[in-house]
Short mmCIF file of C-alpha atoms and ligand atoms in Angstrom, two decimals:
data_model
loop_
_atom_site.label_atom_id
_atom_site.label_comp_id
_atom_site.label_asym_id
_atom_site.label_seq_id
_atom_site.Cartn_x
_atom_site.Cartn_y
_atom_site.Cartn_z
CA MET A 249 58.13 65.16 -156.37
CA LYS A 250 58.40 66.63 -159.89
CA VAL A 251 59.10 64.52 -162.96
CA LEU A 252 59.96 65.95 -166.37
CA VAL A 253 58.78 63.83 -169.30
CA ILE A 254 60.68 64.24 -172.55
CA ASN A 255 59.79 63.07 -176.04
CA SER A 256 62.75 64.02 -178.17
CA GLY A 257 62.27 63.85 -181.95
CA SER A 258 64.65 64.61 -184.78
CA SER A 259 63.69 68.30 -184.87
CA SER A 260 61.52 68.70 -181.79
CA ILE A 261 61.36 68.24 -178.02
CA LYS A 262 57.95 67.71 -176.41
CA TYR A 263 57.88 68.01 -172.63
CA GLN A 264 55.61 67.89 -169.60
CA LEU A 265 56.48 68.74 -166.03
CA ILE A 266 54.29 66.65 -163.76
CA ASN A 267 53.79 66.99 -160.02
CA MET A 268 53.59 63.37 -158.89
CA GLU A 269 51.88 64.23 -155.58
CA ASP A 270 48.60 64.67 -157.45
CA GLU A 271 49.71 63.84 -161.03
CA SER A 272 48.87 67.38 -162.14
CA VAL A 273 50.61 68.85 -165.18
CA LEU A 274 52.47 72.01 -164.14
CA ALA A 275 53.60 72.90 -167.64
CA LEU A 276 53.61 71.32 -171.06
CA GLY A 277 55.40 72.51 -174.10
CA LEU A 278 57.01 71.93 -177.43
CA VAL A 279 60.28 73.07 -178.95
CA GLU A 280 60.00 72.69 -182.68
CA ARG A 281 61.92 73.28 -185.90
CA ILE A 282 65.24 72.65 -184.14
CA GLY A 283 68.05 73.35 -186.58
CA ILE A 284 65.76 74.90 -189.16
CA GLU A 285 64.40 78.36 -189.79
CA GLY A 286 61.46 79.45 -187.63
CA SER A 287 62.40 77.53 -184.48
CA ARG A 288 60.27 78.26 -181.44
CA LEU A 289 59.13 77.11 -178.03
CA GLU A 290 55.51 77.13 -176.94
CA GLN A 291 54.43 76.39 -173.40
CA GLU A 292 51.09 76.03 -171.66
CA LEU A 293 50.60 76.27 -167.90
CA ALA A 294 48.07 74.57 -165.64
CA ASN A 295 45.92 77.74 -165.60
CA GLY A 296 45.65 77.62 -169.41
CA GLU A 297 48.08 80.49 -169.93
CA GLU A 298 50.04 80.00 -173.16
CA PHE A 299 53.06 81.74 -174.55
CA GLU A 300 55.59 81.42 -177.31
CA ILE A 301 59.28 82.22 -177.62
CA LYS A 302 60.68 82.59 -181.12
CA LYS A 303 64.44 82.30 -181.37
CA ASP A 304 67.23 80.49 -183.12
CA ILE A 305 67.51 76.93 -181.77
CA PRO A 306 70.38 75.30 -183.68
CA ASP A 307 70.48 72.02 -181.74
CA HIS A 308 68.81 69.91 -179.02
CA SER A 309 71.20 71.19 -176.36
CA ILE A 310 70.12 74.81 -176.90
CA GLY A 311 66.51 73.62 -177.14
CA MET A 312 66.73 71.86 -173.77
CA GLU A 313 68.45 74.88 -172.19
CA LEU A 314 65.53 76.97 -173.36
CA VAL A 315 63.08 74.47 -171.81
CA ILE A 316 64.92 74.65 -168.47
CA ASN A 317 65.16 78.45 -168.56
CA THR A 318 61.45 78.68 -169.35
CA LEU A 319 60.47 76.28 -166.54
CA THR A 320 62.61 78.20 -164.03
CA ASP A 321 61.86 81.71 -165.37
CA GLU A 322 61.08 84.23 -162.62
CA ASP A 323 57.88 85.48 -164.28
CA LYS A 324 56.56 82.62 -166.36
CA GLY A 325 58.30 79.68 -164.71
CA VAL A 326 56.69 76.99 -162.56
CA ILE A 327 59.70 75.94 -160.47
CA GLY A 328 62.29 78.00 -158.63
CA ASP A 329 65.23 75.75 -159.29
CA ILE A 330 66.20 73.00 -161.70
CA ASN A 331 66.99 70.70 -158.76
CA GLU A 332 63.26 70.46 -158.07
CA ILE A 333 63.19 68.04 -161.04
CA VAL A 334 63.93 64.76 -159.31
CA ALA A 335 63.81 62.59 -162.41
CA VAL A 336 63.43 62.77 -166.17
CA GLY A 337 61.39 60.14 -168.02
CA HIS A 338 62.26 59.69 -171.68
CA ARG A 339 60.09 58.18 -174.39
CA VAL A 340 62.15 55.77 -176.47
CA VAL A 341 60.54 54.21 -179.52
CA HIS A 342 62.43 50.95 -179.98
CA GLY A 343 63.71 48.75 -177.19
CA GLY A 344 64.12 45.66 -179.39
CA GLU A 345 64.10 42.43 -177.40
CA TYR A 346 66.13 44.06 -174.64
CA PHE A 347 63.40 45.88 -172.78
CA ASP A 348 59.98 44.66 -171.68
CA LYS A 349 59.58 47.47 -169.14
CA SER A 350 60.91 50.91 -168.24
CA VAL A 351 64.45 51.13 -166.86
CA ILE A 352 66.81 53.56 -165.16
CA ILE A 353 69.28 54.72 -167.79
CA ASP A 354 72.95 53.80 -167.51
CA ASN A 355 75.69 53.29 -170.09
CA ASP A 356 74.57 49.76 -170.90
CA VAL A 357 70.98 50.94 -171.52
CA LYS A 358 72.25 53.70 -173.80
CA LYS A 359 74.34 51.19 -175.75
CA LYS A 360 71.28 49.00 -176.27
CA ILE A 361 69.14 51.97 -177.37
CA GLU A 362 71.85 52.80 -179.88
CA GLU A 363 71.89 49.21 -181.11
CA CYS A 364 68.13 49.32 -181.62
CA ALA A 365 68.60 52.41 -183.81
CA LYS A 366 69.17 49.97 -186.67
CA LEU A 367 65.50 49.05 -186.30
CA ALA A 368 64.24 52.63 -185.77
CA PRO A 369 66.68 54.94 -187.54
CA LEU A 370 64.30 57.91 -187.49
CA HIS A 371 63.45 57.72 -183.81
CA ASN A 372 66.07 56.11 -181.56
CA PRO A 373 68.99 58.46 -182.39
CA ALA A 374 66.77 61.48 -181.60
CA ASN A 375 65.58 59.83 -178.36
CA LEU A 376 69.17 59.17 -177.36
CA MET A 377 70.14 62.74 -178.12
CA GLY A 378 67.42 63.93 -175.71
CA ILE A 379 68.76 61.58 -173.01
CA GLU A 380 72.33 62.76 -173.37
CA VAL A 381 71.38 66.43 -173.33
CA CYS A 382 69.34 65.92 -170.14
CA GLU A 383 72.14 63.96 -168.49
CA ARG A 384 74.36 66.99 -168.99
CA LEU A 385 71.88 69.76 -168.23
CA ILE A 386 69.80 68.15 -165.47
CA SER A 387 72.63 66.14 -164.00
CA ASN A 388 71.18 65.74 -160.49
CA ALA A 389 68.07 64.03 -161.79
CA LYS A 390 67.76 60.29 -162.44
CA GLN A 391 67.03 59.45 -166.09
CA VAL A 392 64.51 56.75 -167.00
CA ALA A 393 63.60 55.26 -170.40
CA THR A 394 60.10 54.03 -171.31
CA PHE A 395 59.86 52.07 -174.55
CA ASP A 396 57.02 52.13 -177.09
CA SER A 397 57.78 48.51 -177.91
CA ALA A 398 58.06 47.16 -174.33
CA PHE A 399 54.39 46.28 -173.72
CA HIS A 400 54.36 44.03 -176.80
CA GLN A 401 57.26 41.87 -175.64
CA SER A 402 54.62 39.48 -174.26
CA MET A 403 53.60 38.39 -177.78
CA PRO A 404 54.17 34.67 -178.31
CA GLN A 405 56.67 33.44 -180.86
CA GLU A 406 54.09 32.33 -183.43
CA VAL A 407 52.70 35.87 -183.40
CA TYR A 408 55.95 37.81 -183.63
CA THR A 409 57.80 35.61 -186.14
CA TYR A 410 57.66 36.44 -189.85
CA ALA A 411 57.61 33.52 -192.30
CA LEU A 412 60.99 34.41 -193.78
CA PRO A 413 64.08 32.18 -193.56
CA TYR A 414 64.62 31.85 -189.80
CA GLU A 415 68.22 32.99 -190.13
CA PHE A 416 67.04 36.61 -190.57
CA TYR A 417 65.57 36.52 -187.11
CA GLU A 418 68.76 34.99 -185.75
CA LYS A 419 71.09 37.35 -187.60
CA TYR A 420 69.18 40.63 -187.57
CA ARG A 421 66.34 40.09 -185.07
CA VAL A 422 63.78 40.66 -187.84
CA ARG A 423 60.41 40.06 -186.12
CA ARG A 424 57.25 41.89 -185.05
CA TYR A 425 57.91 44.33 -182.19
CA GLY A 426 54.89 46.67 -182.21
CA PHE A 427 54.63 50.26 -181.00
CA HIS A 428 52.34 52.69 -179.13
CA GLY A 429 52.69 50.17 -176.29
CA THR A 430 52.42 52.76 -173.52
CA SER A 431 49.16 54.00 -175.00
CA HIS A 432 47.63 50.54 -175.54
CA GLN A 433 48.56 49.49 -172.01
CA PHE A 434 47.25 52.71 -170.45
CA VAL A 435 43.83 52.71 -172.14
CA ALA A 436 43.33 48.98 -171.48
CA GLN A 437 44.08 49.50 -167.77
CA GLU A 438 41.75 52.51 -167.60
CA VAL A 439 38.92 50.45 -169.06
CA ALA A 440 39.51 47.56 -166.63
CA LYS A 441 39.33 50.07 -163.76
CA LYS A 442 36.13 51.60 -165.17
CA LEU A 443 34.53 48.14 -165.51
CA ASP A 444 35.73 47.35 -161.99
CA LYS A 445 37.21 44.08 -163.24
CA ASP A 446 40.62 42.47 -162.95
CA ILE A 447 42.34 43.09 -166.30
CA LYS A 448 43.48 39.44 -166.17
CA ASP A 449 39.87 38.44 -166.83
CA LEU A 450 39.34 40.73 -169.82
CA LYS A 451 39.82 40.51 -173.58
CA ILE A 452 40.25 44.08 -174.82
CA ILE A 453 40.95 45.44 -178.31
CA THR A 454 42.59 48.87 -178.22
CA CYS A 455 42.54 51.06 -181.34
CA HIS A 456 45.18 53.82 -181.21
CA LEU A 457 44.09 55.83 -184.24
CA GLY A 458 46.22 58.91 -184.80
CA ASN A 459 48.56 60.07 -187.52
CA GLY A 460 50.34 56.80 -186.76
CA ALA A 461 47.78 54.09 -186.01
CA SER A 462 47.85 50.62 -184.52
CA ILE A 463 45.50 48.07 -182.97
CA THR A 464 46.34 45.67 -180.16
CA ALA A 465 44.71 42.53 -178.79
CA VAL A 466 45.15 42.86 -175.01
CA ASP A 467 44.41 39.42 -173.55
CA GLY A 468 44.39 39.27 -169.77
CA GLY A 469 46.35 42.53 -169.54
CA GLU A 470 49.10 41.42 -171.93
CA SER A 471 49.68 42.25 -175.57
CA LEU A 472 48.86 39.13 -177.59
CA ASP A 473 49.15 40.70 -181.03
CA THR A 474 49.53 44.16 -182.52
CA SER A 475 49.28 45.55 -186.03
CA MET A 476 52.65 47.32 -186.28
CA GLY A 477 55.67 45.16 -186.96
CA LEU A 478 59.42 45.38 -187.20
CA THR A 479 58.83 49.09 -187.77
CA PRO A 480 55.77 51.35 -187.37
CA LEU A 481 54.96 50.90 -191.08
CA GLU A 482 52.90 47.70 -190.93
CA GLY A 483 49.19 47.41 -190.25
CA LEU A 484 46.54 50.10 -190.65
CA VAL A 485 46.28 52.81 -193.28
CA MET A 486 47.89 55.88 -191.66
CA GLY A 487 48.42 59.59 -192.36
CA THR A 488 51.37 59.02 -194.71
CA ARG A 489 52.15 55.30 -194.18
CA CYS A 490 50.75 52.52 -196.34
CA GLY A 491 50.35 49.85 -193.67
CA ASP A 492 49.84 46.28 -194.94
CA ILE A 493 50.64 45.71 -198.61
CA ASP A 494 51.70 42.66 -200.60
CA PRO A 495 55.51 42.60 -200.10
CA ALA A 496 55.94 41.79 -203.81
CA ILE A 497 54.77 45.34 -204.58
CA VAL A 498 58.03 46.67 -203.17
CA PRO A 499 60.46 45.22 -205.77
CA PHE A 500 57.82 45.75 -208.49
CA ILE A 501 57.58 49.52 -207.93
CA MET A 502 61.31 49.85 -207.29
CA GLU A 503 62.01 48.33 -210.67
CA LYS A 504 59.31 50.23 -212.57
CA GLU A 505 60.19 53.61 -211.02
CA ASP A 506 63.93 52.99 -210.70
CA LEU A 507 63.89 53.65 -206.94
CA SER A 508 66.60 52.93 -204.38
CA PRO A 509 65.71 51.11 -201.11
CA GLU A 510 65.80 54.47 -199.29
CA GLU A 511 63.50 56.10 -201.84
CA MET A 512 61.05 53.19 -201.64
CA ASP A 513 61.13 53.32 -197.85
CA TYR A 514 60.42 57.07 -197.99
CA LEU A 515 57.54 56.53 -200.40
CA MET A 516 55.87 53.98 -198.13
CA ASN A 517 56.44 56.00 -194.95
CA ASN A 518 55.89 59.55 -196.14
CA LYS A 519 53.93 59.59 -199.38
CA SER A 520 51.33 56.88 -198.86
CA GLY A 521 48.32 56.40 -196.56
CA PHE A 522 45.68 59.17 -196.50
CA LEU A 523 48.03 61.47 -198.37
CA GLY A 524 48.91 59.00 -201.11
CA ILE A 525 45.36 57.73 -201.70
CA SER A 526 43.60 61.10 -201.60
CA GLY A 527 46.33 63.38 -202.95
CA VAL A 528 44.80 65.93 -200.53
CA SER A 529 46.41 65.70 -197.11
CA SER A 530 47.68 63.38 -194.37
CA ASP A 531 45.31 64.96 -191.85
CA SER A 532 42.01 63.17 -191.35
CA ARG A 533 40.15 66.46 -190.87
CA ASP A 534 41.20 67.67 -194.34
CA ILE A 535 40.25 64.29 -195.76
CA GLU A 536 36.80 64.45 -194.15
CA ASP A 537 36.27 68.00 -195.49
CA ALA A 538 37.37 66.99 -198.99
CA ALA A 539 35.11 63.92 -198.93
CA ALA A 540 32.18 66.11 -197.82
CA ASP A 541 32.91 68.31 -200.86
CA GLY A 542 32.58 65.27 -203.12
CA ASN A 543 36.25 64.27 -203.49
CA GLU A 544 35.98 60.57 -204.31
CA ARG A 545 39.56 59.67 -203.48
CA ALA A 546 39.25 61.31 -200.06
CA GLN A 547 36.14 59.20 -199.48
CA LEU A 548 38.07 56.13 -200.64
CA ALA A 549 40.83 56.88 -198.10
CA ILE A 550 38.25 57.06 -195.29
CA ASP A 551 36.54 53.86 -196.44
CA MET A 552 39.86 52.01 -196.67
CA PHE A 553 40.88 53.18 -193.19
CA ALA A 554 37.58 52.10 -191.63
CA TYR A 555 37.58 48.77 -193.46
CA ARG A 556 41.04 47.85 -192.25
CA VAL A 557 40.27 48.83 -188.63
CA LYS A 558 37.18 46.61 -188.83
CA LYS A 559 39.19 43.75 -190.33
CA TYR A 560 41.76 43.86 -187.53
CA ILE A 561 39.07 43.99 -184.85
CA GLY A 562 37.55 40.84 -186.37
CA ALA A 563 40.93 39.13 -186.59
CA TYR A 564 41.90 39.97 -183.01
CA THR A 565 38.51 38.85 -181.70
CA ALA A 566 39.25 35.49 -183.33
CA ALA A 567 42.82 35.49 -181.99
CA MET A 568 41.53 35.98 -178.41
CA ASN A 569 38.45 33.81 -178.92
CA GLY A 570 36.25 36.69 -177.76
CA ILE A 571 36.09 40.37 -176.90
CA ASP A 572 34.79 42.12 -173.78
CA ALA A 573 35.74 45.72 -174.57
CA LEU A 574 36.72 47.83 -177.55
CA VAL A 575 38.61 51.10 -177.04
CA PHE A 576 39.16 54.08 -179.32
CA THR A 577 41.99 56.50 -178.54
CA ALA A 578 44.41 59.10 -180.05
CA GLY A 579 43.58 61.99 -182.41
CA ILE A 580 41.20 60.18 -184.76
CA GLY A 581 39.96 57.59 -182.27
CA GLU A 582 39.02 60.26 -179.71
CA ASN A 583 37.47 62.68 -182.20
CA ALA A 584 36.08 61.00 -185.31
CA ILE A 585 32.48 60.42 -184.22
CA GLY A 586 31.15 59.22 -187.59
CA LEU A 587 34.00 56.81 -188.12
CA ARG A 588 33.50 55.18 -184.71
CA GLU A 589 29.80 54.79 -185.45
CA ASP A 590 30.45 53.23 -188.88
CA ILE A 591 33.02 50.79 -187.50
CA CYS A 592 30.83 49.70 -184.59
CA ASN A 593 27.66 49.41 -186.69
CA SER A 594 29.38 47.04 -189.07
CA LEU A 595 30.49 44.79 -186.20
CA ASP A 596 27.09 44.16 -184.63
CA PHE A 597 27.46 40.42 -185.27
CA LEU A 598 30.13 40.43 -182.54
CA GLY A 599 27.79 42.05 -180.04
CA ILE A 600 29.30 45.50 -180.55
CA LYS A 601 26.75 48.30 -180.38
CA VAL A 602 27.05 52.06 -180.25
CA ASP A 603 24.71 54.60 -178.66
CA VAL A 604 24.50 57.58 -181.02
CA GLN A 605 24.01 60.11 -178.20
CA ARG A 606 26.82 58.76 -176.02
CA ASN A 607 29.08 58.60 -179.07
CA ASP A 608 28.64 62.34 -179.66
CA VAL A 609 31.81 63.02 -177.70
CA ARG A 610 35.38 64.12 -178.32
CA GLY A 611 38.41 63.49 -176.15
CA LYS A 612 36.48 62.48 -173.03
CA PHE A 613 36.50 59.14 -171.23
CA THR A 614 33.06 57.82 -172.19
CA GLN A 615 31.31 54.50 -172.60
CA ILE A 616 29.77 54.90 -176.05
CA SER A 617 27.96 51.54 -176.12
CA PRO A 618 24.43 51.21 -174.74
CA ASP A 619 24.18 49.44 -171.38
CA GLU A 620 22.79 46.28 -173.00
CA SER A 621 25.72 45.95 -175.43
CA ARG A 622 27.53 42.67 -174.76
CA VAL A 623 30.83 44.30 -175.76
CA LYS A 624 31.53 47.57 -173.94
CA VAL A 625 32.88 50.28 -176.23
CA PHE A 626 34.85 53.24 -174.87
CA VAL A 627 36.53 56.44 -175.94
CA VAL A 628 39.57 56.85 -173.69
CA PRO A 629 41.93 59.83 -174.02
CA THR A 630 45.42 58.41 -174.06
CA ASN A 631 48.10 59.78 -171.75
CA GLU A 632 51.50 58.36 -172.59
CA GLU A 633 53.27 61.10 -170.61
CA LEU A 634 51.50 60.09 -167.42
CA VAL A 635 52.54 56.45 -167.90
CA ILE A 636 56.16 57.54 -168.39
CA ALA A 637 56.00 59.76 -165.30
CA ARG A 638 54.44 56.95 -163.19
CA ASP A 639 57.05 54.43 -164.34
CA THR A 640 59.79 56.96 -163.60
CA LYS A 641 58.45 57.59 -160.12
CA ASP A 642 58.10 53.87 -159.39
CA LEU A 643 61.63 53.12 -160.59
CA ILE A 644 63.37 55.78 -158.58
CA GLY A 645 61.29 54.90 -155.54
P1 AMP B 1038 47.62 62.14 -183.17
O1 AMP B 1038 48.70 61.50 -184.00
O2 AMP B 1038 47.10 61.26 -182.09
O3 AMP B 1038 47.96 63.52 -182.71
O4 AMP B 1038 46.37 62.32 -184.17
C1 AMP B 1038 46.43 63.10 -185.33
C2 AMP B 1038 45.19 62.80 -186.18
O5 AMP B 1038 44.03 63.04 -185.38
C3 AMP B 1038 45.08 63.67 -187.41
O6 AMP B 1038 44.71 62.89 -188.54
C4 AMP B 1038 43.97 64.63 -187.05
O7 AMP B 1038 43.23 65.01 -188.17
C5 AMP B 1038 43.11 63.80 -186.11
N1 AMP B 1038 42.34 64.71 -185.25
C6 AMP B 1038 42.82 65.50 -184.28
N2 AMP B 1038 41.83 66.26 -183.76
C7 AMP B 1038 40.70 65.92 -184.43
C8 AMP B 1038 39.34 66.32 -184.39
N3 AMP B 1038 38.94 67.27 -183.53
N4 AMP B 1038 38.45 65.73 -185.24
C9 AMP B 1038 38.85 64.76 -186.08
N5 AMP B 1038 40.14 64.34 -186.18
C10 AMP B 1038 41.04 64.91 -185.37
#
């Protein structure tokens, strides 16, 4: 049984074709720069073979056609016929309060995804576009939606409610939702398996540290609290997002700089974080290089990032009244060796220890704490596509 996993963005389509018999990835690829100059598709096969097709891709429909043609191509393809794809699993960012798990897509589901676009205007419309294109082009396959926010629907009311007049929750559903849920859930489950313990008996803090970054307190297998909020802007310092700031800063800067709400939103989402602090780049590798060359603001960006991660770990340990395991995942979490060491070393009072040799690892499932460490610390490569494919398989039976 073959499942196609789609992550449709505003100008890109990421995809993986997964054989669910053994969960092997047959092909993975990316269509990017849809609707802009320089559009292209790149695909990698299980044997490591990579290739690229450069051509005009004016919209998602043409992009998806290209994906299908590439997957079924006589020479480079991995399937003989499109009907071999039994189901398509779609990543959808915001499911609001409607979805606490993956669902088979029908008209009602699509209507709700569209409604949630008010809360995720950059993501949900692009996700929906991917769904509709696949419904047309891969019409024999069942379509399933997996939501980034679903895992966090277990948060209790006192955690998800903001201390604003309650009417804004009632009128607009303004509350904490949280994101990266598929990733937090996956890495927490992997760690429970590795420890050979029932996840119900574990208190785990999962740090998804990538260009977008969030931390979750996973208590007994459920999300108790998470650092992102109504939108993916709240919480940690990120590549271009500011994370937590005093809300009074927003009207202050808008007034001083004569900014509209849209311009202020753009500034906080696209011009802040690593990029805004350092003035160098949004990419942590560039920031590390600049800091090594003596750039003080790049060093400040790193220090601020590490400090806030540490602060959330402390807060979530308190929220759960304990911690059994700490997990690092995503681009920075899986690769930034020095950062992991610094964060863990400054949390030794909690019983968190790191083994320097074990920590010398990138992108590999590894316990990086010494055996005697009371809190077990892991690097776990995330695999959101696999979660989507598994959910899709389970739902269609
Ligand atoms: P993601 O959003 O999960 O793709 O993560 C992107 C972030 O991970 C960027 O800030 C990258 O600089 C960082 N990253 C990716 N690979 C590495 C690496 N080998 N070493 C350090 N950081 C990395």
